[in-house]
Amino acid sequence: MELHYSITPAHIQAWIAEPLKQEMLKHDQQQAQAMANVARWQRRLVGPLMFALCLVGGMLALYFPERRFTAQNVIAMVLFALIFIPLWWRFSGRWIKHLQARIAANHAKPRAPLRGLNQRLIETRLRAPLKSVESTYCLSFDDQGFTLDKARSGKSTLAWEQIARLQETPDFYLVAGADMVRQGVACLIAKHSDLMPAEEYQQGLQAFLSQCPVAPSAN
C-alpha cells in the first residue's frame, strides 16, 4: 500500500512556532536584563560624568584664549574650581534627577523594529536545519516493513521489528529505529495529506499504525 503526502513551509512554520516563542521569551528576558544593567550604570555615572564635563569645560574655557599656563589663568582655574564645586553640590541635584528620568524614559520605549529583526534572525536559524525536509513523500508498506521515499533524495527502509520509537506531534508521526534514535533522526509521516483524498489517506495511515509494534507516544 502507498501513501503520498508533502511537507511544506507551512508545516515547518507550525513546527518551529513553539521553539520560536521560547527563544523570543528568552531573548526578551536577556534584553531586559541587559537594559536594566545599562540603566543602573547610567544612573550611577550620569552625576559624576556631568560634573567632570562641566569642570573640565570651565577649565578649558579659561585655558584656550592664550593656550598656555600663566599665573593668572592658573589662579582663575583654581578660583573657578573652588566656586564651581560647592555650587554644583548645592544646585545640581534637580538637574541630575531630570537627566536620570529622561534616560529611564528612553529605556522604557519599545524597541519593536529591533525585536522584529531579532525574531526574523531566530526564525531563520530555527528553520535552516528543517529546510531539507520540505518535499513530497511516498510511504509504501507491507507485511515485512515500510519504505519512505523522499522525492529526489533517496529512501529509508525499516522492518517492523526494527521500529524502536513512534512519537506523535500535532502534524506528524515520527518513526525511528534504534540507530536513528541514537542519531536523533526519524522518518516524518504526515497526519494529513493534500496529495490524496482525505478518507483514503486516513484509512491507509491507520493501517500503517496498526502494523507498528510500538504504541505512539506524545513528543
Short mmCIF file of C-alpha atoms in Angstrom, two decimals:
data_model
loop_
_atom_site.label_atom_id
_atom_site.label_comp_id
_atom_site.label_asym_id
_atom_site.label_seq_id
_atom_site.Cartn_x
_atom_site.Cartn_y
_atom_site.Cartn_z
CA MET A 1 0.00 0.00 0.00
CA GLU A 2 1.20 3.53 -0.74
CA LEU A 3 0.53 6.87 0.91
CA HIS A 4 1.52 10.17 -0.68
CA TYR A 5 1.95 13.43 1.20
CA SER A 6 4.09 16.55 1.28
CA ILE A 7 5.91 18.55 3.92
CA THR A 8 5.50 22.25 3.15
CA PRO A 9 6.86 25.54 4.52
CA ALA A 10 3.58 25.84 6.44
CA HIS A 11 4.40 22.61 8.27
CA ILE A 12 7.85 23.94 9.13
CA GLN A 13 6.36 27.21 10.36
CA ALA A 14 3.96 25.34 12.65
CA TRP A 15 6.80 23.11 13.81
CA ILE A 16 9.02 25.98 14.90
CA ALA A 17 6.22 28.10 16.39
CA GLU A 18 6.74 26.91 19.97
CA PRO A 19 10.58 26.92 19.86
CA LEU A 20 10.40 30.41 18.34
CA LYS A 21 8.12 31.54 21.15
CA GLN A 22 10.51 30.16 23.76
CA GLU A 23 13.55 31.71 22.04
CA MET A 24 11.85 35.11 21.85
CA LEU A 25 10.88 34.89 25.54
CA LYS A 26 14.49 34.07 26.41
CA HIS A 27 15.73 36.90 24.18
CA ASP A 28 13.31 39.40 25.75
CA GLN A 29 14.43 38.40 29.24
CA GLN A 30 18.10 38.75 28.32
CA GLN A 31 17.49 42.11 26.67
CA ALA A 32 15.51 43.36 29.66
CA GLN A 33 18.32 42.30 32.00
CA ALA A 34 20.93 43.98 29.80
CA MET A 35 18.89 47.19 29.58
CA ALA A 36 18.39 47.17 33.36
CA ASN A 37 22.16 46.83 33.89
CA VAL A 38 22.88 49.65 31.44
CA ALA A 39 20.24 51.87 33.04
CA ARG A 40 21.65 51.19 36.52
CA TRP A 41 25.17 52.16 35.46
CA GLN A 42 23.90 55.21 33.62
CA ARG A 43 22.06 56.37 36.75
CA ARG A 44 25.23 55.91 38.78
CA LEU A 45 27.55 57.60 36.30
CA VAL A 46 25.45 60.48 34.96
CA GLY A 47 26.21 62.69 38.00
CA PRO A 48 29.99 62.16 38.08
CA LEU A 49 30.20 62.35 34.29
CA MET A 50 28.30 65.66 34.05
CA PHE A 51 30.34 67.06 36.97
CA ALA A 52 33.60 66.14 35.22
CA LEU A 53 32.42 67.54 31.87
CA CYS A 54 31.35 70.85 33.39
CA LEU A 55 34.50 71.21 35.48
CA VAL A 56 36.83 70.33 32.59
CA GLY A 57 34.83 72.55 30.22
CA GLY A 58 35.23 75.51 32.54
CA MET A 59 38.95 74.85 32.91
CA LEU A 60 39.40 74.64 29.13
CA ALA A 61 37.45 77.88 28.64
CA LEU A 62 39.99 79.61 30.86
CA TYR A 63 42.98 77.93 29.19
CA PHE A 64 42.19 78.28 25.48
CA PRO A 65 42.28 82.06 24.96
CA GLU A 66 46.05 82.10 25.49
CA ARG A 67 46.67 78.34 25.18
CA ARG A 68 49.37 78.42 27.83
CA PHE A 69 49.50 78.28 31.57
CA THR A 70 50.14 81.59 33.23
CA ALA A 71 49.86 82.64 36.83
CA GLN A 72 46.66 84.47 36.04
CA ASN A 73 44.81 81.60 34.33
CA VAL A 74 46.04 79.06 36.93
CA ILE A 75 44.62 81.26 39.67
CA ALA A 76 41.43 81.67 37.64
CA MET A 77 41.13 77.90 37.26
CA VAL A 78 41.61 77.35 40.98
CA LEU A 79 39.04 80.03 41.82
CA PHE A 80 36.63 78.55 39.28
CA ALA A 81 37.00 75.09 40.85
CA LEU A 82 36.55 76.47 44.38
CA ILE A 83 33.37 78.27 43.32
CA PHE A 84 32.02 75.59 40.97
CA ILE A 85 32.30 72.58 43.29
CA PRO A 86 30.09 73.87 46.15
CA LEU A 87 27.61 75.35 43.65
CA TRP A 88 27.44 72.00 41.89
CA TRP A 89 26.70 70.08 45.07
CA ARG A 90 24.13 72.67 46.06
CA PHE A 91 22.15 73.05 42.82
CA SER A 92 22.84 70.08 40.54
CA GLY A 93 20.52 67.57 42.25
CA ARG A 94 17.32 68.55 40.41
CA TRP A 95 19.07 68.66 37.03
CA ILE A 96 20.69 65.25 37.56
CA LYS A 97 17.32 63.75 38.55
CA HIS A 98 15.80 65.20 35.38
CA LEU A 99 18.54 63.61 33.26
CA GLN A 100 18.08 60.28 35.02
CA ALA A 101 14.32 60.44 34.39
CA ARG A 102 14.92 61.13 30.69
CA ILE A 103 17.32 58.19 30.47
CA ALA A 104 14.81 55.89 32.20
CA ALA A 105 12.03 57.04 29.87
CA ASN A 106 14.23 56.36 26.84
CA HIS A 107 14.97 52.82 28.05
CA ALA A 108 11.24 52.23 28.61
CA LYS A 109 10.40 52.95 24.96
CA PRO A 110 9.51 49.81 22.97
CA ARG A 111 12.12 48.57 20.50
CA ALA A 112 9.67 46.97 18.06
CA PRO A 113 11.83 47.25 14.90
CA LEU A 114 14.85 45.73 16.66
CA ARG A 115 12.71 42.97 18.19
CA GLY A 116 11.24 42.20 14.78
CA LEU A 117 14.73 41.87 13.29
CA ASN A 118 15.83 39.56 16.10
CA GLN A 119 12.70 37.44 15.61
CA ARG A 120 13.43 37.05 11.90
CA LEU A 121 17.03 36.06 12.64
CA ILE A 122 15.96 33.47 15.23
CA GLU A 123 13.25 32.14 12.90
CA THR A 124 15.79 31.78 10.09
CA ARG A 125 18.15 29.89 12.41
CA LEU A 126 15.40 27.51 13.54
CA ARG A 127 14.11 26.97 10.01
CA ALA A 128 17.51 26.32 8.37
CA PRO A 129 18.08 22.73 9.60
CA LEU A 130 14.46 21.81 8.74
CA LYS A 131 14.56 23.20 5.21
CA SER A 132 15.83 19.89 3.87
CA VAL A 133 12.68 18.01 4.93
CA GLU A 134 10.43 20.10 2.65
CA SER A 135 9.50 17.73 -0.16
CA THR A 136 6.91 15.22 -1.38
CA TYR A 137 6.98 11.70 0.06
CA CYS A 138 5.74 8.25 -0.82
CA LEU A 139 5.21 5.82 2.06
CA SER A 140 4.84 2.20 0.98
CA PHE A 141 4.42 -0.70 3.40
CA ASP A 142 3.58 -4.40 3.50
CA ASP A 143 3.77 -7.23 6.00
CA GLN A 144 7.57 -7.00 6.29
CA GLY A 145 8.05 -3.27 6.88
CA PHE A 146 7.91 0.10 5.17
CA THR A 147 9.86 2.29 2.80
CA LEU A 148 9.74 6.08 2.85
CA ASP A 149 10.74 7.56 -0.49
CA LYS A 150 11.57 11.26 -0.46
CA ALA A 151 11.39 12.89 -3.88
CA ARG A 152 14.88 13.23 -5.40
CA SER A 153 16.56 12.35 -2.07
CA GLY A 154 16.64 8.59 -1.64
CA LYS A 155 14.78 6.11 0.52
CA SER A 156 14.60 4.98 4.13
CA THR A 157 13.55 1.40 4.87
CA LEU A 158 12.69 -0.25 8.18
CA ALA A 159 11.34 -3.67 9.03
CA TRP A 160 8.51 -3.62 11.55
CA GLU A 161 10.67 -5.31 14.20
CA GLN A 162 13.32 -2.58 13.79
CA ILE A 163 10.99 0.20 14.90
CA ALA A 164 12.06 1.39 18.36
CA ARG A 165 10.13 4.64 18.66
CA LEU A 166 6.86 6.09 17.41
CA GLN A 167 6.19 9.65 18.54
CA GLU A 168 3.12 11.74 17.83
CA THR A 169 3.10 15.50 17.25
CA PRO A 170 0.17 17.70 16.19
CA ASP A 171 1.03 17.24 12.48
CA PHE A 172 3.31 14.19 12.21
CA TYR A 173 4.23 10.73 13.39
CA LEU A 174 7.98 10.32 13.96
CA VAL A 175 9.11 6.75 13.31
CA ALA A 176 12.66 5.63 14.11
CA GLY A 177 14.77 2.54 14.57
CA ALA A 178 17.32 2.18 17.37
CA ASP A 179 20.19 3.57 15.26
CA MET A 180 18.06 6.51 14.17
CA VAL A 181 17.14 7.27 17.78
CA ARG A 182 20.84 7.41 18.70
CA GLN A 183 21.46 9.76 15.76
CA GLY A 184 18.50 11.98 16.67
CA VAL A 185 16.67 11.47 13.36
CA ALA A 186 13.32 9.98 12.39
CA CYS A 187 11.02 9.34 9.45
CA LEU A 188 8.31 12.02 9.30
CA ILE A 189 4.87 10.77 8.37
CA ALA A 190 2.21 13.45 7.98
CA LYS A 191 -1.17 13.04 9.67
CA HIS A 192 -2.88 14.68 6.72
CA SER A 193 -2.18 14.84 3.00
CA ASP A 194 -3.03 17.26 0.23
CA LEU A 195 -1.94 14.71 -2.40
CA MET A 196 -4.62 12.10 -1.70
CA PRO A 197 -8.33 12.03 -0.80
CA ALA A 198 -8.58 12.58 2.94
CA GLU A 199 -10.58 9.43 3.70
CA GLU A 200 -8.30 7.20 1.66
CA TYR A 201 -5.21 8.69 3.30
CA GLN A 202 -6.60 8.26 6.83
CA GLN A 203 -7.53 4.64 6.16
CA GLY A 204 -4.03 3.94 4.88
CA LEU A 205 -2.44 5.78 7.82
CA GLN A 206 -4.45 3.71 10.31
CA ALA A 207 -3.40 0.54 8.50
CA PHE A 208 0.24 1.65 8.81
CA LEU A 209 -0.12 2.42 12.53
CA SER A 210 -1.79 -0.91 13.18
CA GLN A 211 1.32 -2.67 11.84
CA CYS A 212 3.74 -0.73 14.06
CA PRO A 213 4.89 -2.80 17.05
CA VAL A 214 5.33 0.38 19.17
CA ALA A 215 2.44 2.45 20.53
CA PRO A 216 2.50 6.19 19.75
CA SER A 217 3.86 8.44 22.49
CA ALA A 218 3.49 12.21 22.79
CA ASN A 219 6.51 14.26 21.75
#
